[in-house]
Structures are given as structure tokens and as C-alpha cells.
PDB file of C-alpha atoms and ligand atoms in Angstrom:
ATOM      1  CA  MET A   1      83.556  85.759 -56.221  1.00 38.00           C
ATOM      2  CA  GLU A   2      84.803  89.132 -55.015  1.00 43.00           C
ATOM      3  CA  ARG A   3      84.490  91.916 -57.637  1.00 60.00           C
ATOM      4  CA  GLU A   4      87.789  93.347 -58.785  1.00 73.00           C
ATOM      5  CA  SER A   5      88.713  96.612 -57.166  1.00 81.00           C
ATOM      6  CA  SER A   6      91.505  99.223 -57.352  1.00 90.00           C
ATOM      7  CA  LEU A   7      93.069 102.093 -55.425  1.00 97.00           C
ATOM      8  CA  PHE A   8      90.776 104.322 -57.377  1.00 98.00           C
ATOM      9  CA  THR A   9      87.662 102.176 -56.713  1.00 98.00           C
ATOM     10  CA  GLN A  10      88.376 102.848 -52.991  1.00 97.00           C
ATOM     11  CA  ILE A  11      88.382 106.517 -53.587  1.00 98.00           C
ATOM     12  CA  ILE A  12      85.189 106.315 -55.746  1.00 98.00           C
ATOM     13  CA  GLN A  13      83.419 104.416 -52.908  1.00 97.00           C
ATOM     14  CA  ARG A  14      84.739 106.896 -50.300  1.00 97.00           C
ATOM     15  CA  GLN A  15      86.765 104.186 -48.506  1.00 97.00           C
ATOM     16  CA  ARG A  16      89.955 106.174 -49.076  1.00 97.00           C
ATOM     17  CA  PRO A  17      90.309 109.956 -48.636  1.00 98.00           C
ATOM     18  CA  ALA A  18      90.580 112.137 -51.721  1.00 98.00           C
ATOM     19  CA  ASP A  19      89.733 115.671 -52.682  1.00 98.00           C
ATOM     20  CA  ILE A  20      86.659 114.849 -54.850  1.00 98.00           C
ATOM     21  CA  LEU A  21      85.615 117.613 -57.163  1.00 98.00           C
ATOM     22  CA  TYR A  22      82.832 115.923 -59.060  1.00 98.00           C
ATOM     23  CA  GLN A  23      80.868 112.673 -59.035  1.00 98.00           C
ATOM     24  CA  ASP A  24      77.993 111.284 -60.968  1.00 98.00           C
ATOM     25  CA  GLU A  25      76.680 107.841 -61.917  1.00 98.00           C
ATOM     26  CA  GLN A  26      79.383 107.323 -64.413  1.00 98.00           C
ATOM     27  CA  VAL A  27      82.623 109.100 -63.382  1.00 98.00           C
ATOM     28  CA  THR A  28      84.481 110.548 -60.323  1.00 98.00           C
ATOM     29  CA  ALA A  29      86.943 113.383 -60.552  1.00 99.00           C
ATOM     30  CA  PHE A  30      89.551 114.125 -57.759  1.00 98.00           C
ATOM     31  CA  ARG A  31      92.775 115.989 -57.382  1.00 98.00           C
ATOM     32  CA  ASP A  32      95.920 114.066 -58.091  1.00 98.00           C
ATOM     33  CA  ILE A  33      97.839 113.310 -54.832  1.00 98.00           C
ATOM     34  CA  ALA A  34     101.182 114.372 -56.443  1.00 98.00           C
ATOM     35  CA  PRO A  35     100.214 117.172 -58.741  1.00 98.00           C
ATOM     36  CA  ALA A  36     102.412 117.714 -61.851  1.00 97.00           C
ATOM     37  CA  ALA A  37     101.015 121.166 -62.381  1.00 98.00           C
ATOM     38  CA  PRO A  38      99.069 123.861 -60.398  1.00 98.00           C
ATOM     39  CA  VAL A  39      95.891 122.107 -61.542  1.00 98.00           C
ATOM     40  CA  HIS A  40      95.957 118.258 -61.777  1.00 98.00           C
ATOM     41  CA  VAL A  41      92.729 116.445 -61.635  1.00 99.00           C
ATOM     42  CA  LEU A  42      91.930 112.735 -62.523  1.00 98.00           C
ATOM     43  CA  ILE A  43      88.585 111.765 -64.167  1.00 99.00           C
ATOM     44  CA  VAL A  44      87.933 108.167 -63.580  1.00 98.00           C
ATOM     45  CA  PRO A  45      85.188 105.875 -64.669  1.00 98.00           C
ATOM     46  CA  ASN A  46      83.312 104.482 -61.590  1.00 98.00           C
ATOM     47  CA  ARG A  47      83.353 101.002 -63.140  1.00 97.00           C
ATOM     48  CA  LEU A  48      86.763  99.370 -63.178  1.00 97.00           C
ATOM     49  CA  ILE A  49      88.167  99.444 -66.718  1.00 98.00           C
ATOM     50  CA  LYS A  50      91.932  98.734 -66.454  1.00 98.00           C
ATOM     51  CA  THR A  51      93.322 100.403 -69.491  1.00 98.00           C
ATOM     52  CA  LEU A  52      92.515 102.093 -72.787  1.00 98.00           C
ATOM     53  CA  ASN A  53      92.962  98.545 -74.328  1.00 98.00           C
ATOM     54  CA  ASP A  54      89.917  97.335 -72.375  1.00 98.00           C
ATOM     55  CA  LEU A  55      87.497  99.891 -73.819  1.00 98.00           C
ATOM     56  CA  GLN A  56      84.647  98.554 -75.933  1.00 98.00           C
ATOM     57  CA  SER A  57      82.397 100.220 -78.498  1.00 98.00           C
ATOM     58  CA  SER A  58      79.701 100.367 -75.844  1.00 98.00           C
ATOM     59  CA  ASP A  59      81.984 102.673 -73.818  1.00 98.00           C
ATOM     60  CA  THR A  60      81.917 105.466 -76.542  1.00 98.00           C
ATOM     61  CA  GLY A  61      79.422 107.506 -74.387  1.00 98.00           C
ATOM     62  CA  LEU A  62      81.511 107.081 -71.302  1.00 98.00           C
ATOM     63  CA  VAL A  63      84.724 108.224 -72.906  1.00 98.00           C
ATOM     64  CA  GLY A  64      82.865 111.258 -74.354  1.00 98.00           C
ATOM     65  CA  HIS A  65      81.507 112.041 -70.889  1.00 98.00           C
ATOM     66  CA  MET A  66      84.893 111.844 -69.275  1.00 99.00           C
ATOM     67  CA  VAL A  67      86.196 114.516 -71.804  1.00 99.00           C
ATOM     68  CA  LEU A  68      83.209 116.706 -71.247  1.00 98.00           C
ATOM     69  CA  VAL A  69      83.594 116.374 -67.449  1.00 99.00           C
ATOM     70  CA  ALA A  70      87.222 117.399 -67.923  1.00 99.00           C
ATOM     71  CA  THR A  71      86.387 120.431 -70.000  1.00 98.00           C
ATOM     72  CA  ASP A  72      83.778 121.532 -67.360  1.00 98.00           C
ATOM     73  CA  LEU A  73      86.288 121.192 -64.692  1.00 98.00           C
ATOM     74  CA  ALA A  74      88.916 123.153 -66.657  1.00 98.00           C
ATOM     75  CA  ARG A  75      86.363 126.040 -66.861  1.00 98.00           C
ATOM     76  CA  GLN A  76      85.567 125.689 -63.042  1.00 98.00           C
ATOM     77  CA  GLN A  77      89.318 125.689 -62.219  1.00 98.00           C
ATOM     78  CA  GLY A  78      89.834 128.809 -64.406  1.00 98.00           C
ATOM     79  CA  ILE A  79      92.227 127.277 -66.738  1.00 98.00           C
ATOM     80  CA  ALA A  80      90.128 126.823 -69.964  1.00 98.00           C
ATOM     81  CA  ASP A  81      91.075 130.010 -71.722  1.00 98.00           C
ATOM     82  CA  ASP A  82      94.828 129.808 -71.009  1.00 98.00           C
ATOM     83  CA  GLY A  83      94.722 126.163 -72.016  1.00 98.00           C
ATOM     84  CA  TYR A  84      95.484 122.755 -70.553  1.00 98.00           C
ATOM     85  CA  ARG A  85      96.274 119.225 -71.482  1.00 98.00           C
ATOM     86  CA  LEU A  86      94.247 115.919 -71.278  1.00 98.00           C
ATOM     87  CA  ILE A  87      96.357 112.839 -70.960  1.00 98.00           C
ATOM     88  CA  ILE A  88      95.580 109.092 -70.666  1.00 98.00           C
ATOM     89  CA  ASN A  89      98.651 106.833 -70.133  1.00 98.00           C
ATOM     90  CA  CYS A  90      98.303 103.154 -71.211  1.00 98.00           C
ATOM     91  CA  ASN A  91     100.489 100.302 -69.816  1.00 98.00           C
ATOM     92  CA  GLN A  92     104.172 100.265 -69.153  1.00 98.00           C
ATOM     93  CA  HIS A  93     105.534 102.341 -72.170  1.00 96.00           C
ATOM     94  CA  GLY A  94     102.730 104.865 -71.686  1.00 97.00           C
ATOM     95  CA  GLY A  95     103.721 105.323 -68.027  1.00 96.00           C
ATOM     96  CA  GLN A  96     100.500 104.021 -66.570  1.00 98.00           C
ATOM     97  CA  VAL A  97     100.958 103.292 -62.851  1.00 98.00           C
ATOM     98  CA  VAL A  98      97.362 102.783 -61.491  1.00 98.00           C
ATOM     99  CA  PRO A  99      95.617 100.005 -63.415  1.00 97.00           C
ATOM    100  CA  HIS A 100      92.198 101.885 -63.526  1.00 98.00           C
ATOM    101  CA  LEU A 101      91.608 104.062 -66.559  1.00 98.00           C
ATOM    102  CA  HIS A 102      91.894 107.650 -65.827  1.00 98.00           C
ATOM    103  CA  LEU A 103      92.075 111.037 -67.613  1.00 98.00           C
ATOM    104  CA  HIS A 104      94.622 113.480 -66.360  1.00 98.00           C
ATOM    105  CA  LEU A 105      93.448 117.196 -66.591  1.00 98.00           C
ATOM    106  CA  VAL A 106      96.640 119.268 -66.060  1.00 98.00           C
ATOM    107  CA  GLY A 107      97.157 122.982 -66.441  1.00 98.00           C
ATOM    108  CA  GLY A 108      97.666 126.296 -64.554  1.00 98.00           C
ATOM    109  CA  HIS A 109     100.970 127.151 -66.228  1.00 98.00           C
ATOM    110  CA  PRO A 110     102.747 126.608 -69.541  1.00 97.00           C
ATOM    111  CA  LEU A 111     103.217 122.893 -69.851  1.00 97.00           C
ATOM    112  CA  GLY A 112     106.040 122.734 -72.431  1.00 93.00           C
ATOM    113  CA  PRO A 113     106.655 120.082 -75.017  1.00 92.00           C
ATOM    114  CA  LEU A 114     104.389 117.094 -75.086  1.00 89.00           C
ATOM    115  CA  LEU A 115     106.896 114.390 -74.325  1.00 85.00           C
ATOM    116  CA  ASN A 116     110.009 113.858 -72.177  1.00 76.00           C
ATOM    117  CA  HIS A 117     112.215 111.555 -74.147  1.00 73.00           C
ATOM    118  CA  PRO A 118     114.248 109.241 -71.998  1.00 68.00           C
ATOM    119  CA  ASP A 119     117.981 109.206 -72.735  1.00 65.00           C
TER     120      ASP A 119
HETATM  121  P1  AMP B   1      99.249 107.130 -64.215  1.00 57.10           P
HETATM  122  O1  AMP B   1     100.761 107.200 -64.160  1.00 57.10           O
HETATM  123  O2  AMP B   1      98.722 107.641 -65.486  1.00 57.10           O
HETATM  124  O3  AMP B   1      98.832 105.755 -63.798  1.00 57.10           O
HETATM  125  O4  AMP B   1      98.748 108.083 -63.159  1.00 57.10           O
HETATM  126  C1  AMP B   1      98.365 107.694 -61.827  1.00 57.10           C
HETATM  127  C2  AMP B   1      98.205 108.943 -60.998  1.00 57.10           C
HETATM  128  O5  AMP B   1      97.559 108.685 -59.834  1.00 57.10           O
HETATM  129  C3  AMP B   1      99.506 109.657 -60.560  1.00 57.10           C
HETATM  130  O6  AMP B   1      99.600 111.019 -61.134  1.00 57.10           O
HETATM  131  C4  AMP B   1      99.469 109.598 -59.030  1.00 57.10           C
HETATM  132  O7  AMP B   1     100.008 110.776 -58.455  1.00 57.10           O
HETATM  133  C5  AMP B   1      98.027 109.501 -58.785  1.00 57.10           C
HETATM  134  N1  AMP B   1      97.595 108.939 -57.583  1.00 57.10           N
HETATM  135  C6  AMP B   1      98.100 107.795 -57.011  1.00 57.10           C
HETATM  136  N2  AMP B   1      97.505 107.568 -55.801  1.00 57.10           N
HETATM  137  C7  AMP B   1      96.550 108.563 -55.619  1.00 57.10           C
HETATM  138  C8  AMP B   1      95.723 108.841 -54.621  1.00 57.10           C
HETATM  139  N3  AMP B   1      95.590 108.139 -53.514  1.00 57.10           N
HETATM  140  N4  AMP B   1      94.844 109.969 -54.704  1.00 57.10           N
HETATM  141  C9  AMP B   1      95.009 110.748 -55.790  1.00 57.10           C
HETATM  142  N5  AMP B   1      95.847 110.510 -56.804  1.00 57.10           N
HETATM  143  C10 AMP B   1      96.727 109.428 -56.775  1.00 57.10           C
END
């Protein structure tokens, strides 16, 4: 049976172009194609995990690694001292569009309030 794939799997496997900033055996980080801020990078596990709901206790190290890669990238991008935001959207109400877990690193200017409330 064919292994499940995703848009981000194609980027991770270099089958689809992306501006990859970092990759190791666990995660890949690349610039968001439609940046919401001057710096907008996605940190993605190489293994397909669809949502936060699919994480297991054995993924504790992976999730910690994703956060530490994000903080390293924030330093590399020069936004660590001014500050930034890390976001993981989950499913429909959380605004998740791509069903492959990803951590957004956004910054480079003041980001304003945490949430936009729909009317
Ligand atoms: P989310 O709404 O949390 O699922 O975020 C998905 C993100 O993936 C959005 O910010 C998109 O702009 C971004 N995105 C979609 N396609 C690509 C792509 N081919 N390369 C880089 N980022 C992408």
C-alpha cells in the first residue's frame, strides 16, 4: 500500500520547490509561500503527523525539537530579541488548512493581539 503523503511531504522530499532554511532527520523548515509577516517559517516533522490530535507520548522529543529549531531560526532571522510568535493550528476551528502538522514561526514586526475574532 502506498504510504500517505501530503503537500509538505513533497517539499520535505524535494519533489516540490520551497525555500528550505533547515533540515535534519526529524524536521524540515521552509519559508511560508504566503507570508503573514516579514519572517514566516514553517517547521514541519518529516514524518506525516496530520494534526496536534495525532501526537503520541513518544512524540514528546519531536515536539520539543520543533520548538528549539524554531527558536534557533528566530535567532538566525534576527527576530529573537524583538520577539515573535509560534503557532500551531488544529483542524477547522483552529484554521488548519494543510493536514500535516506544522509550527508557524512569525515575526519581524509587531504582531498585535493574539486572535482575530470573526463577526
Ligand atoms: P495552516 O493554515 O496552519 O494549515 O497553514 C498552512 C500554511 O502553509 C499557510 O500559511 C500557507 O501559506 C502555507 N503553504 C501552503 N502551501 C505552501 C507551499 N507550497 N510552500 C510553503 N508554504 C505553503
